[in-house]
Short mmCIF file of C-alpha atoms in Angstrom, two decimals:
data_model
loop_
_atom_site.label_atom_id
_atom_site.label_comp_id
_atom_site.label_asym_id
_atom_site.label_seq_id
_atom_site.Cartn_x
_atom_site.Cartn_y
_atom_site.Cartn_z
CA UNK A 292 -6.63 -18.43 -50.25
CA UNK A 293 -9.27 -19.69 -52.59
CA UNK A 294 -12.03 -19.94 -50.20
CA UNK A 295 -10.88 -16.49 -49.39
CA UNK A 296 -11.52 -15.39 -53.02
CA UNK A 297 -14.83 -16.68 -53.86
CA UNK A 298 -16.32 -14.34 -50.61
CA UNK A 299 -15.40 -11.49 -52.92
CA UNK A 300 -13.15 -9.76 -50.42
CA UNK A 301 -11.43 -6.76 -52.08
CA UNK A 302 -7.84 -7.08 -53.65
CA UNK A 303 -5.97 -4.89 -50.79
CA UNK A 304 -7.18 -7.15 -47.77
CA UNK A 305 -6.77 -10.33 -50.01
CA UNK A 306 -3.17 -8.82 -50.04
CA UNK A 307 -2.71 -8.94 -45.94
CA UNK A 308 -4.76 -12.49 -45.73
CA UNK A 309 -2.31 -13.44 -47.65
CA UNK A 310 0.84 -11.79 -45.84
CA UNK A 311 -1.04 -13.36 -42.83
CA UNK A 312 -1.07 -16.66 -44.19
CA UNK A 313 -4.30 -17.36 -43.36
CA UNK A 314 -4.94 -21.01 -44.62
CA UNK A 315 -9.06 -20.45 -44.63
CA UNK A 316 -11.69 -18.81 -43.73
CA UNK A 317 -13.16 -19.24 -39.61
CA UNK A 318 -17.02 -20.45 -39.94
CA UNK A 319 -18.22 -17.02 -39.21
CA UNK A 320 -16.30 -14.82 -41.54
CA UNK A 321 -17.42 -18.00 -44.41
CA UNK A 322 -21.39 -16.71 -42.88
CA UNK A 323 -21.21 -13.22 -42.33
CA UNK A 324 -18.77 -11.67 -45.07
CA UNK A 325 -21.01 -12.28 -48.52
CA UNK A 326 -23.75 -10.52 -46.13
CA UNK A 327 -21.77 -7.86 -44.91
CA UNK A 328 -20.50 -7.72 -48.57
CA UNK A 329 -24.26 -7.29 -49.81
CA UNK A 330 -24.53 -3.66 -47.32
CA UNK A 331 -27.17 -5.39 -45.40
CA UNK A 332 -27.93 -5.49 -41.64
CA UNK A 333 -26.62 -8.73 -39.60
CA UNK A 334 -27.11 -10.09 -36.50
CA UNK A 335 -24.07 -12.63 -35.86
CA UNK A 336 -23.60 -15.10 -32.98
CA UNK A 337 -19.95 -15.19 -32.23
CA UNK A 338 -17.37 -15.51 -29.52
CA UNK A 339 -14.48 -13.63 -28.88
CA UNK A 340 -11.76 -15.18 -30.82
CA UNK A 341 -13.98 -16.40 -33.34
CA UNK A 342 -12.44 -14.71 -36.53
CA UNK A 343 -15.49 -11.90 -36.11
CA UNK A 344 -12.79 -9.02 -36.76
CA UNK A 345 -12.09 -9.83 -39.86
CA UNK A 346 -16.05 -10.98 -40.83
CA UNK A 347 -16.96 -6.77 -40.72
CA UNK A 348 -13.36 -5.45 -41.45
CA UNK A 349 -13.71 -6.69 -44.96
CA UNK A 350 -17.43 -4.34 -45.50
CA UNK A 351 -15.82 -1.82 -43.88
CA UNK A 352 -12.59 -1.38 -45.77
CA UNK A 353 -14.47 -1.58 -49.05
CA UNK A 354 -17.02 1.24 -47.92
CA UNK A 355 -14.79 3.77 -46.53
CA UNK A 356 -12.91 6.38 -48.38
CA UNK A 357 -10.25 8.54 -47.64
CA UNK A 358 -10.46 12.00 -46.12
CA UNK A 359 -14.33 12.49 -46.41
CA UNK A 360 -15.23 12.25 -42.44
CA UNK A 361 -15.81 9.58 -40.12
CA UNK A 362 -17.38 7.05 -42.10
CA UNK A 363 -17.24 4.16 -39.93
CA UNK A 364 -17.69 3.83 -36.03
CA UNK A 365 -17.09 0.49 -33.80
CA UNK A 366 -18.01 0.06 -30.55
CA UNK A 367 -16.47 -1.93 -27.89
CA UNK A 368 -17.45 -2.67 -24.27
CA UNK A 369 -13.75 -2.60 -22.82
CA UNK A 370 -10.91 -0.49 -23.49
CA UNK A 371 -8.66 -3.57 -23.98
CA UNK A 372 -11.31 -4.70 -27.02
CA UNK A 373 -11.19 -1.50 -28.61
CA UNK A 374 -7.05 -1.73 -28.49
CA UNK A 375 -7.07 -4.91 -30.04
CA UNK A 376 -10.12 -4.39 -32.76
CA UNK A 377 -8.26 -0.97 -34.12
CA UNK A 378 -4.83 -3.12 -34.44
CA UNK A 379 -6.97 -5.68 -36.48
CA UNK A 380 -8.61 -3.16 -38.74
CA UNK A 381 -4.81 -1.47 -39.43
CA UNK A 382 -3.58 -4.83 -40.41
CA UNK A 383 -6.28 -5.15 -42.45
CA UNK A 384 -6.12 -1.87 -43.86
CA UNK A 385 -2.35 -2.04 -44.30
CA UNK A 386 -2.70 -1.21 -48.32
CA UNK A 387 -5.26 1.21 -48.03
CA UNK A 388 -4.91 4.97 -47.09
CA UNK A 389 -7.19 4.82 -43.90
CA UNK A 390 -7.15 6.67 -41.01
CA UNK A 391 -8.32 4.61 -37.86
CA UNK A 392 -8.33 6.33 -34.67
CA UNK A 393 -9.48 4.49 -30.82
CA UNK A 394 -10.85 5.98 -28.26
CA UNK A 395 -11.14 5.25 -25.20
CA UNK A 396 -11.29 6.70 -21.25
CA UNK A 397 -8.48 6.77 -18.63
CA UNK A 398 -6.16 8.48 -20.97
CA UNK A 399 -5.76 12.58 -21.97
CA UNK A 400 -8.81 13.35 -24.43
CA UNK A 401 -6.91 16.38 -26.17
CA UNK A 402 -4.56 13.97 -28.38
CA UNK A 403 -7.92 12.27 -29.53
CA UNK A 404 -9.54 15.14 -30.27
CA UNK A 405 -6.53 16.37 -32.26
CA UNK A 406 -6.33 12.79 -34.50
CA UNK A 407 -10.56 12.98 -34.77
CA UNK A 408 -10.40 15.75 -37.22
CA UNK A 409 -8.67 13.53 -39.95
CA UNK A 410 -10.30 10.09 -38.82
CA UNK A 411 -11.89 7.93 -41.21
CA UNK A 412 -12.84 5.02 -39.19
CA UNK A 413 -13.52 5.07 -34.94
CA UNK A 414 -13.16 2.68 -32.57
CA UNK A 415 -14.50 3.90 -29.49
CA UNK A 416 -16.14 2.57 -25.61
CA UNK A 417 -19.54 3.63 -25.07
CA UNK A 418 -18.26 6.38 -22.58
CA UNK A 419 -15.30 8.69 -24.29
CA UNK A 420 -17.61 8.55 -27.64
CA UNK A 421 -20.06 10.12 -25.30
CA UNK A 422 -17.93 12.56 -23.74
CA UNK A 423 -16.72 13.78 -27.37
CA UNK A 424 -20.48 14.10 -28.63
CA UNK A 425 -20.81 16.44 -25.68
CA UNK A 426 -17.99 18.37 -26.35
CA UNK A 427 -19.12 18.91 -30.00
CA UNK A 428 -15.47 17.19 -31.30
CA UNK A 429 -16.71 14.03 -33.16
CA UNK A 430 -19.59 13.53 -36.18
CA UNK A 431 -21.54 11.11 -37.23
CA UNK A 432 -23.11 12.70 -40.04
CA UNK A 433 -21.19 10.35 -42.26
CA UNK A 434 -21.24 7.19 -40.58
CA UNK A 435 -22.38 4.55 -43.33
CA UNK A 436 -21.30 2.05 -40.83
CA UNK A 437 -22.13 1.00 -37.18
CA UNK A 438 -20.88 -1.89 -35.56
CA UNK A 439 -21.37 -2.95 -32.09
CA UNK A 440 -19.16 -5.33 -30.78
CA UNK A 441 -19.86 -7.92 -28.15
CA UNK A 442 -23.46 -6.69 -27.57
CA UNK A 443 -24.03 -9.08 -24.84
CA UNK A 444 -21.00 -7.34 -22.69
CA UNK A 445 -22.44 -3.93 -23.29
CA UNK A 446 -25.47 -4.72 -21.49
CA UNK A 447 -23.76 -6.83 -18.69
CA UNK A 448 -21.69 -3.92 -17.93
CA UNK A 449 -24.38 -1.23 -17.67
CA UNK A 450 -23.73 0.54 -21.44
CA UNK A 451 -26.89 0.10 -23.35
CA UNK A 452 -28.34 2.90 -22.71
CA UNK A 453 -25.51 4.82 -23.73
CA UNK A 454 -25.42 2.92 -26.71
CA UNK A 455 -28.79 4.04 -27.90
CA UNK A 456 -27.80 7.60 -27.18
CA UNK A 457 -24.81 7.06 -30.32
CA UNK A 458 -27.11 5.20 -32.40
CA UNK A 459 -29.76 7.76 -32.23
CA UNK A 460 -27.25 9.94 -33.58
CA UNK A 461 -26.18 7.92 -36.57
CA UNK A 462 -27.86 8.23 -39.83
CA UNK A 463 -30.93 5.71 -40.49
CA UNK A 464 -29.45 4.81 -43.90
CA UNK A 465 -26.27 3.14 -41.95
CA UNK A 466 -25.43 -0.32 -41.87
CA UNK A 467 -25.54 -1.96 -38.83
CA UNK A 468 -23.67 -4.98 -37.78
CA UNK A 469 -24.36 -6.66 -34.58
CA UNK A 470 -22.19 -8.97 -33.00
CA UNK A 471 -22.99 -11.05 -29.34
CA UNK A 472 -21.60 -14.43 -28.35
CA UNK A 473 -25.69 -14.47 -26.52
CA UNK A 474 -28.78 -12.70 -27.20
CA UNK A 475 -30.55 -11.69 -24.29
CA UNK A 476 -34.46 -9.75 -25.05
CA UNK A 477 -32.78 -6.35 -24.14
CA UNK A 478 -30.59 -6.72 -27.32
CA UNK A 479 -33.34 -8.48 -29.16
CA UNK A 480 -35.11 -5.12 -28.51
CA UNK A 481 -32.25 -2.84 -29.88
CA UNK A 482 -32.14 -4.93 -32.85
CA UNK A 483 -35.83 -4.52 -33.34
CA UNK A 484 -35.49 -0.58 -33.40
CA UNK A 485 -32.30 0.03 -34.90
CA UNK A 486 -31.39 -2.81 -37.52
CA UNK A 487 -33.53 -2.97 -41.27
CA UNK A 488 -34.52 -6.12 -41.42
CA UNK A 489 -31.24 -8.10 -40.58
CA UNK A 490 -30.00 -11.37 -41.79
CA UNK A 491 -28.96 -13.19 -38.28
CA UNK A 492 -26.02 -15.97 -38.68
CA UNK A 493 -24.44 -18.15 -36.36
CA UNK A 494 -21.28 -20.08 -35.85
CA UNK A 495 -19.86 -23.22 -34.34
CA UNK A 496 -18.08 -22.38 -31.16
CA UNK A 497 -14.70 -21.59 -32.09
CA UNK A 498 -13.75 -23.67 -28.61
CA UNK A 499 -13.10 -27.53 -29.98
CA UNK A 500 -14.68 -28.97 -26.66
CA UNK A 501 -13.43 -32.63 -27.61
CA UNK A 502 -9.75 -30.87 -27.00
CA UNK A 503 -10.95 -29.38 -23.92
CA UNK A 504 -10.42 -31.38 -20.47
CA UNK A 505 -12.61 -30.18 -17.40
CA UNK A 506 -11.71 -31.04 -14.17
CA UNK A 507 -12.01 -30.04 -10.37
CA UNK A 508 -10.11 -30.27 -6.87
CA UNK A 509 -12.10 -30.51 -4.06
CA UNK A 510 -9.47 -28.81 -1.08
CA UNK A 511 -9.79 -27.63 2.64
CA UNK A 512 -9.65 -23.49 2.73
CA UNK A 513 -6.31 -23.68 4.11
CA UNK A 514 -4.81 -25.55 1.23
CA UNK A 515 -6.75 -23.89 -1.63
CA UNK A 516 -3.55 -21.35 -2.33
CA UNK A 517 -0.93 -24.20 -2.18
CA UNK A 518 -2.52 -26.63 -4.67
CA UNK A 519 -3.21 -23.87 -6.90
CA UNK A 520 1.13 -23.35 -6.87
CA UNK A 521 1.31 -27.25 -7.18
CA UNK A 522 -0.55 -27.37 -10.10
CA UNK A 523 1.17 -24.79 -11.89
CA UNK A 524 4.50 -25.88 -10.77
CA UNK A 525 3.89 -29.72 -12.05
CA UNK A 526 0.88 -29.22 -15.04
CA UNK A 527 2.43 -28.40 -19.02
CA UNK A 528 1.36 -25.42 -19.83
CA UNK A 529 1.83 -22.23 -21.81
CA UNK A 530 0.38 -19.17 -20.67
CA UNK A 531 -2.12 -19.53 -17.99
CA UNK A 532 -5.20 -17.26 -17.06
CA UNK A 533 -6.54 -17.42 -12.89
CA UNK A 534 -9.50 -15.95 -12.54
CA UNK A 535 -11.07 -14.83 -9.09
CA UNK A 536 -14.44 -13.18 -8.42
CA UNK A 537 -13.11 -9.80 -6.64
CA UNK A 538 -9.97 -7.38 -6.97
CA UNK A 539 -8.79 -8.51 -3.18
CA UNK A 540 -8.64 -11.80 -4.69
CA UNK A 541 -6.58 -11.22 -7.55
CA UNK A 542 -3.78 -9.44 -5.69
CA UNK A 543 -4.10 -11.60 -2.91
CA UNK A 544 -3.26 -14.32 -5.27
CA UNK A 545 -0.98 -12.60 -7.60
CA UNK A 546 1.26 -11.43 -4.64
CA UNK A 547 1.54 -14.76 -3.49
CA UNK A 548 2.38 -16.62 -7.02
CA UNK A 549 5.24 -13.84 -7.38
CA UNK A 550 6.45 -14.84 -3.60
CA UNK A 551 6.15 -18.17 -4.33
CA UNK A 552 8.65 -17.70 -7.21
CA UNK A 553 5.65 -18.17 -10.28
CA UNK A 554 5.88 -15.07 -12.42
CA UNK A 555 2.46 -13.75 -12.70
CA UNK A 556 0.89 -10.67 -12.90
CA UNK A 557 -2.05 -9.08 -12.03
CA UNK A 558 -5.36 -7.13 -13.54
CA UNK A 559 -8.32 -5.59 -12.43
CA UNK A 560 -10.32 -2.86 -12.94
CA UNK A 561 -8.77 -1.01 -10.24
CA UNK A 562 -5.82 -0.69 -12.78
CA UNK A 563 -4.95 2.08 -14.46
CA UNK A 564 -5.11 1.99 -18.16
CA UNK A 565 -1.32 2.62 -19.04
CA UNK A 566 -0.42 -0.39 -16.07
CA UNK A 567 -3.22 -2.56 -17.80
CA UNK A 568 -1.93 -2.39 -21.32
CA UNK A 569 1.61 -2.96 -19.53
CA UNK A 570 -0.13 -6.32 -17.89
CA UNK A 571 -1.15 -7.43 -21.08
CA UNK A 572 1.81 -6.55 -23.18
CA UNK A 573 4.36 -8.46 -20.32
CA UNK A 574 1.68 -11.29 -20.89
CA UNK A 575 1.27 -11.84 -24.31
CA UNK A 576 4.68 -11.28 -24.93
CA UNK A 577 5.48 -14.21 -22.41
CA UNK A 578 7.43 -12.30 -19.70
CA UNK A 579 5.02 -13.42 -17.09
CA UNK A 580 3.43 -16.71 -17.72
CA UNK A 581 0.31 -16.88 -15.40
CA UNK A 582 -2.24 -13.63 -15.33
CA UNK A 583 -4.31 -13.46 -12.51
CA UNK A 584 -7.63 -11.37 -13.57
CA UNK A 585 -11.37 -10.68 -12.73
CA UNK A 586 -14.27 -11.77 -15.73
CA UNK A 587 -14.76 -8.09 -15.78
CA UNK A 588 -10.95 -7.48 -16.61
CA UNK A 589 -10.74 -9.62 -19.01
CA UNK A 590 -13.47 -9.09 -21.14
CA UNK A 591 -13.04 -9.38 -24.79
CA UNK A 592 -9.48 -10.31 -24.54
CA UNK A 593 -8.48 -12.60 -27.55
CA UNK A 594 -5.22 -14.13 -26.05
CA UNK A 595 -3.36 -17.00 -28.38
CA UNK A 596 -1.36 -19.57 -26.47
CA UNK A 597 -3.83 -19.84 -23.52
CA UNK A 598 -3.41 -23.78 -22.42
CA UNK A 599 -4.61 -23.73 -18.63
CA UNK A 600 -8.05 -21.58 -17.36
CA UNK A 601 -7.91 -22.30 -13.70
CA UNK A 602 -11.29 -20.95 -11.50
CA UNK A 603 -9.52 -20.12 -7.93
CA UNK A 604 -12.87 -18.76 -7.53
CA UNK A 605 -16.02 -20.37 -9.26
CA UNK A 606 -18.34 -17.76 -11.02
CA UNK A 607 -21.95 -16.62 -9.11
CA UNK A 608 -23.03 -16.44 -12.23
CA UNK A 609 -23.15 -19.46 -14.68
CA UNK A 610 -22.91 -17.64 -17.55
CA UNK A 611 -19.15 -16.56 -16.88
CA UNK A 612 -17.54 -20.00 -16.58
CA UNK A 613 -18.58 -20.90 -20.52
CA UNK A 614 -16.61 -17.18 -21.07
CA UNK A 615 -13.45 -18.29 -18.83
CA UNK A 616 -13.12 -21.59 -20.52
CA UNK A 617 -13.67 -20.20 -23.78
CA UNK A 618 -10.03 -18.92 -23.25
CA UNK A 619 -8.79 -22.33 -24.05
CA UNK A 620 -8.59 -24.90 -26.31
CA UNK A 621 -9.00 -22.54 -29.44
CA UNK A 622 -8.08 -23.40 -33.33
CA UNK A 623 -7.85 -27.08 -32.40
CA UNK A 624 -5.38 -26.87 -30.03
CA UNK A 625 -5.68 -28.76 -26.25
CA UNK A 626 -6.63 -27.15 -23.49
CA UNK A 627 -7.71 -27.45 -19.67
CA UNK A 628 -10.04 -25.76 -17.16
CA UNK A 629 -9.50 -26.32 -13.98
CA UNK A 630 -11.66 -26.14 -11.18
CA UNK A 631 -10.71 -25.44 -7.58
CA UNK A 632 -13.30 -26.29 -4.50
CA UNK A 633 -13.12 -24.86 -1.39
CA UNK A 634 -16.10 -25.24 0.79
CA UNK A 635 -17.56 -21.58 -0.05
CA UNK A 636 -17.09 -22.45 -4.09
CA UNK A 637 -19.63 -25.33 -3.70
CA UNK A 638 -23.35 -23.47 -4.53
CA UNK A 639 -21.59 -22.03 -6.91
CA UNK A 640 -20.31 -25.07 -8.86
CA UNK A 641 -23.32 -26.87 -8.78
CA UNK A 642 -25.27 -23.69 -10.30
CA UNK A 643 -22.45 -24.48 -13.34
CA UNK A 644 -23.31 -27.89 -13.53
CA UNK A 645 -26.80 -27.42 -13.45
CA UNK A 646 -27.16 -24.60 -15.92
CA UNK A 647 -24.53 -25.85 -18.51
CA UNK A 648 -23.83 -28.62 -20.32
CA UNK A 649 -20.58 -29.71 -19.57
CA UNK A 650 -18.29 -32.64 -18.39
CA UNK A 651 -16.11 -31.73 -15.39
CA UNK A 652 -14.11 -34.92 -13.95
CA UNK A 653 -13.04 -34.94 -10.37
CA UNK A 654 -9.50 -35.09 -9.67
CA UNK A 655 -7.73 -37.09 -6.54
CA UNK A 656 -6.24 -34.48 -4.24
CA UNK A 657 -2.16 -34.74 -5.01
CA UNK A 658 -0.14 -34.61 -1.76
CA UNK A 659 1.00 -31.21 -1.45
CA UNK A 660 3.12 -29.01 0.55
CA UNK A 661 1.42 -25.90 2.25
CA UNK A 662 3.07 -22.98 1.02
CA UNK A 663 4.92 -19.85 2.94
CA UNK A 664 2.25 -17.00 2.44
CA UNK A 665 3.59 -13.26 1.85
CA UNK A 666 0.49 -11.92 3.33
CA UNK A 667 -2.79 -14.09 4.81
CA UNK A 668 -6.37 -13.29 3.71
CA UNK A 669 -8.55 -12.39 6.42
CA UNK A 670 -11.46 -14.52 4.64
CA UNK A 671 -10.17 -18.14 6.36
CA UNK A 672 -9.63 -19.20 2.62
CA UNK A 673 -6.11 -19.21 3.69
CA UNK A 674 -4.37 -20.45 7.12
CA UNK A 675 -1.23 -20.34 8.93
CA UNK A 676 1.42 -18.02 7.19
CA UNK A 677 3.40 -21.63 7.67
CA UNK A 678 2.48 -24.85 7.45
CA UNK A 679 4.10 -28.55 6.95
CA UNK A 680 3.24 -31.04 4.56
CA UNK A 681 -0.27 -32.00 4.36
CA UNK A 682 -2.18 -33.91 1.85
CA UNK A 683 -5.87 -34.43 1.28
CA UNK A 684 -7.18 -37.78 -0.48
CA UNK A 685 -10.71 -38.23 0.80
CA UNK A 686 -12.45 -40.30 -1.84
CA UNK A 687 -15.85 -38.93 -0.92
CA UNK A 688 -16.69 -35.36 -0.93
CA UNK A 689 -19.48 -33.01 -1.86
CA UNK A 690 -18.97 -34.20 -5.59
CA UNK A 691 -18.05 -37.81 -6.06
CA UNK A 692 -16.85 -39.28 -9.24
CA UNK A 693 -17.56 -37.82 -13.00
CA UNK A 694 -20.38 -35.52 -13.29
CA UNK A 695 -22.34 -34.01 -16.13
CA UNK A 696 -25.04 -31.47 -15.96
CA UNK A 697 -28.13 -32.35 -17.84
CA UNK A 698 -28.92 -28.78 -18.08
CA UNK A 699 -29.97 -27.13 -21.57
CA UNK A 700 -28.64 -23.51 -20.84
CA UNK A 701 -25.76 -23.68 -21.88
CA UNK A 702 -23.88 -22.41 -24.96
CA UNK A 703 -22.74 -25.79 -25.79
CA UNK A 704 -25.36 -28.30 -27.27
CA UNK A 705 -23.96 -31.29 -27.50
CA UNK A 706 -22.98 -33.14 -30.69
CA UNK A 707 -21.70 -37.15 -30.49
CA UNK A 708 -20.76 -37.94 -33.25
CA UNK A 709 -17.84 -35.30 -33.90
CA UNK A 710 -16.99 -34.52 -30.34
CA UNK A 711 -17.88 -31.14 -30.64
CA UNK A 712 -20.06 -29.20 -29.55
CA UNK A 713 -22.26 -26.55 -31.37
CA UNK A 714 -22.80 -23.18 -30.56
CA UNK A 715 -26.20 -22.73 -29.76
CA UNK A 716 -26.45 -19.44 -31.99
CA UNK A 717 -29.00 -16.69 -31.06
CA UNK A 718 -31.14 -17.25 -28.28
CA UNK A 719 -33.09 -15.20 -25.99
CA UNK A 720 -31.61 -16.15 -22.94
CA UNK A 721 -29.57 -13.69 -20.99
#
């Protein structure tokens, strides 16, 4: 608690760090509170997960008063983000007399037009905070504070624009707080026109890569499906997260793990919102172990207990497979990435290798029994709906032995000494 102290957070969220039992402070909130503290601007490298919440809740909370209009407004890129950043900032505010409302599409509008009126602090998605500005049912006129969350996303997903079109509306004598695990020029450029001359901080990768094992299967098509239900019937695990590269994927899969007898469950963004949040409150409350998802699904999704990150698809883009494995191996805990290779996954893994620095060991093919499918992919990724035992041991393959990419792209630079691996902080790569 003492570290706590000396960043001069206020008495009522000292109160809940405490309730919390929070032992200290994450690297960013140590960077970015005294800043955030100060009123000024800040442009902070962090990941999802990386104690971030807290690092603007505590500015916020000391800022915003009771009853006198919407004082604060937080964007998020995902509805799922905004969910979890508005259950934060209540925790936090649990001893103050706040009113924080989210907002959000895919749900009525009329019940959050209703709870606007008396709102104090927003969290919002690019889109239904533009739908209420048209409607003439939110104000800004108050706002002393802006933050935008996961900056990076926002552009990757196509909000930007819409992003200027709310800041424009805020006054200029706001504090703005900026927040990206990656800094592409776009955002550099937003920054530029928006923020007053803001202090930029950056933190170590809250991923402990020493206590994170990376390893890959190469596998015929037909066998992809059944070593992926191998491996999660034999590997120790908690909750695992499957990602795939398309929606027909993930139900594919999904349908299959539940036939299979592995309780998993499924998420896209096909998905409603009401059977998302169910997804996610089944998962995090351990009633289905494995979730099957897409990178745009699971975006901003801070999920404790993650041991296992398996890629049944490998990303196009290299950029995504630092975000999947950054699901694991969190607040020094172990964890393990797992990469499945089918002969279509190949370009893709070698763009990883070459554009991030990582270690990925190859793994001898276990002897494995192919699995009755409930439905078969029309892809060839999968075979026969049956199938005896078959087992795959080549000691060649497109990727022999351990391999490291020399590349410098990535958001891990490497350190020796500790085993770790720094964040790279704010760059102006995409």
């Amino acid at each position: 608690m003492e570290k706590f102290i000396k960043l001069g957070i206020t008495e009522p969220v000292l109160k809940v760090i405490e309730d919390e039992k929070f032992e200290k402070p994450t690297d960013i909130q140590e960077k970015a509170i005294p800043v955030v503290l100060e009123g000024k601007d800040i442009i902070a490298a962090s990941a999802t997960g990386s104690g971030k919440t807290l690092a603007f809740a505590v500015g916020i909370l000391k800022t915003t008063e009771k009853k006198k209009g919407i004082q604060t407004l937080i964007l998020t890129p995902t509805r799922e983000l905004a969910e979890q950043v508005s259950e934060a900032i209540r925790m936090f505010s649990k001893y103050l007399p706040l009113k924080i409302v989210v907002v959000y599409g895919g749900v009525s509008i009329n019940p959050q037009i209703d709870k606007l009126r008396s709102a104090d602090i927003v969290v919002g998605t690019p889109g239904r905070i533009l739908d209420h500005m048209a409607r003439g049912t939110i104000n800004f006129s108050k706002i002393k504070t802006f933050v935008l969350d996961e900056a990076d996303r926002m552009l990757d997903m196509g909000f930007i624009d819409d992003v200027e079109k709310i800041m424009r509306q805020c006054p200029d004598y706001r504090q703005t707080l900026l927040f990206s695990a990656t800094m592409p020029p776009r955002i550099t450029e937003l920054s530029k026109k928006y923020m007053k001359s803001p202090v930029k901080v950056s933190a170590e990768e809250y991923v402990d890569t020493k206590k994170l094992t990376q390893v890959f299967y190469e596998v015929e098509d037909e066998l992809k499906f059944s070593l992926l239900v191998h491996l999660l019937r034999n590997e120790k695990k908690g909750l695992v997260m499957i990602f795939c590269n398309s929606r027909r994927n993930v139900d594919f899969v999904a349908d299959n793990l539940k036939f299979s007898g592995i309780e998993a469950s499924a998420m896209h963004g096909g998905f409603t919102q009401e059977k998302r949040s169910k997804t996610m409150k089944h998962f995090t409350s351990q009633r289905v172990y494995a979730l099957v998802c897409t990178d745009v699904a699971a975006r901003g999704l801070d999920i404790p207990g993650v041991t296992h990150v398996y890629n049944y698809d490998i990303p196009s883009d290299s950029k995504e497979y630092i975000h999947r494995i950054g699901r694991t191996a969190r607040a020094g805990k172990d964890g393990k990435a797992i990469n499945i290779l089918a002969n279509r996954d190949f370009v893709n893994f070698r763009r990883v290798l070459r554009n991030n620095d990582v270690d990925v060991k190859r793994e001898q093919m276990p002897f494995i029994e192919k699995v009755k499918l409930k439905k078969v992919q029309n892809s060839g990724r999968t075979g026969s709906r049956f199938g005896g035992k078959r087992s795959s041991g080549g000691s060649g393959g497109r990727f022999g032995g351990q391999r490291k990419s020399s590349g410098s792209g990535g958001r891990f630079n490497s350190q020796k000494k500790s085993g770790k691996r720094k964040y790279s902080g704010i760059t102006n790569k995409a």
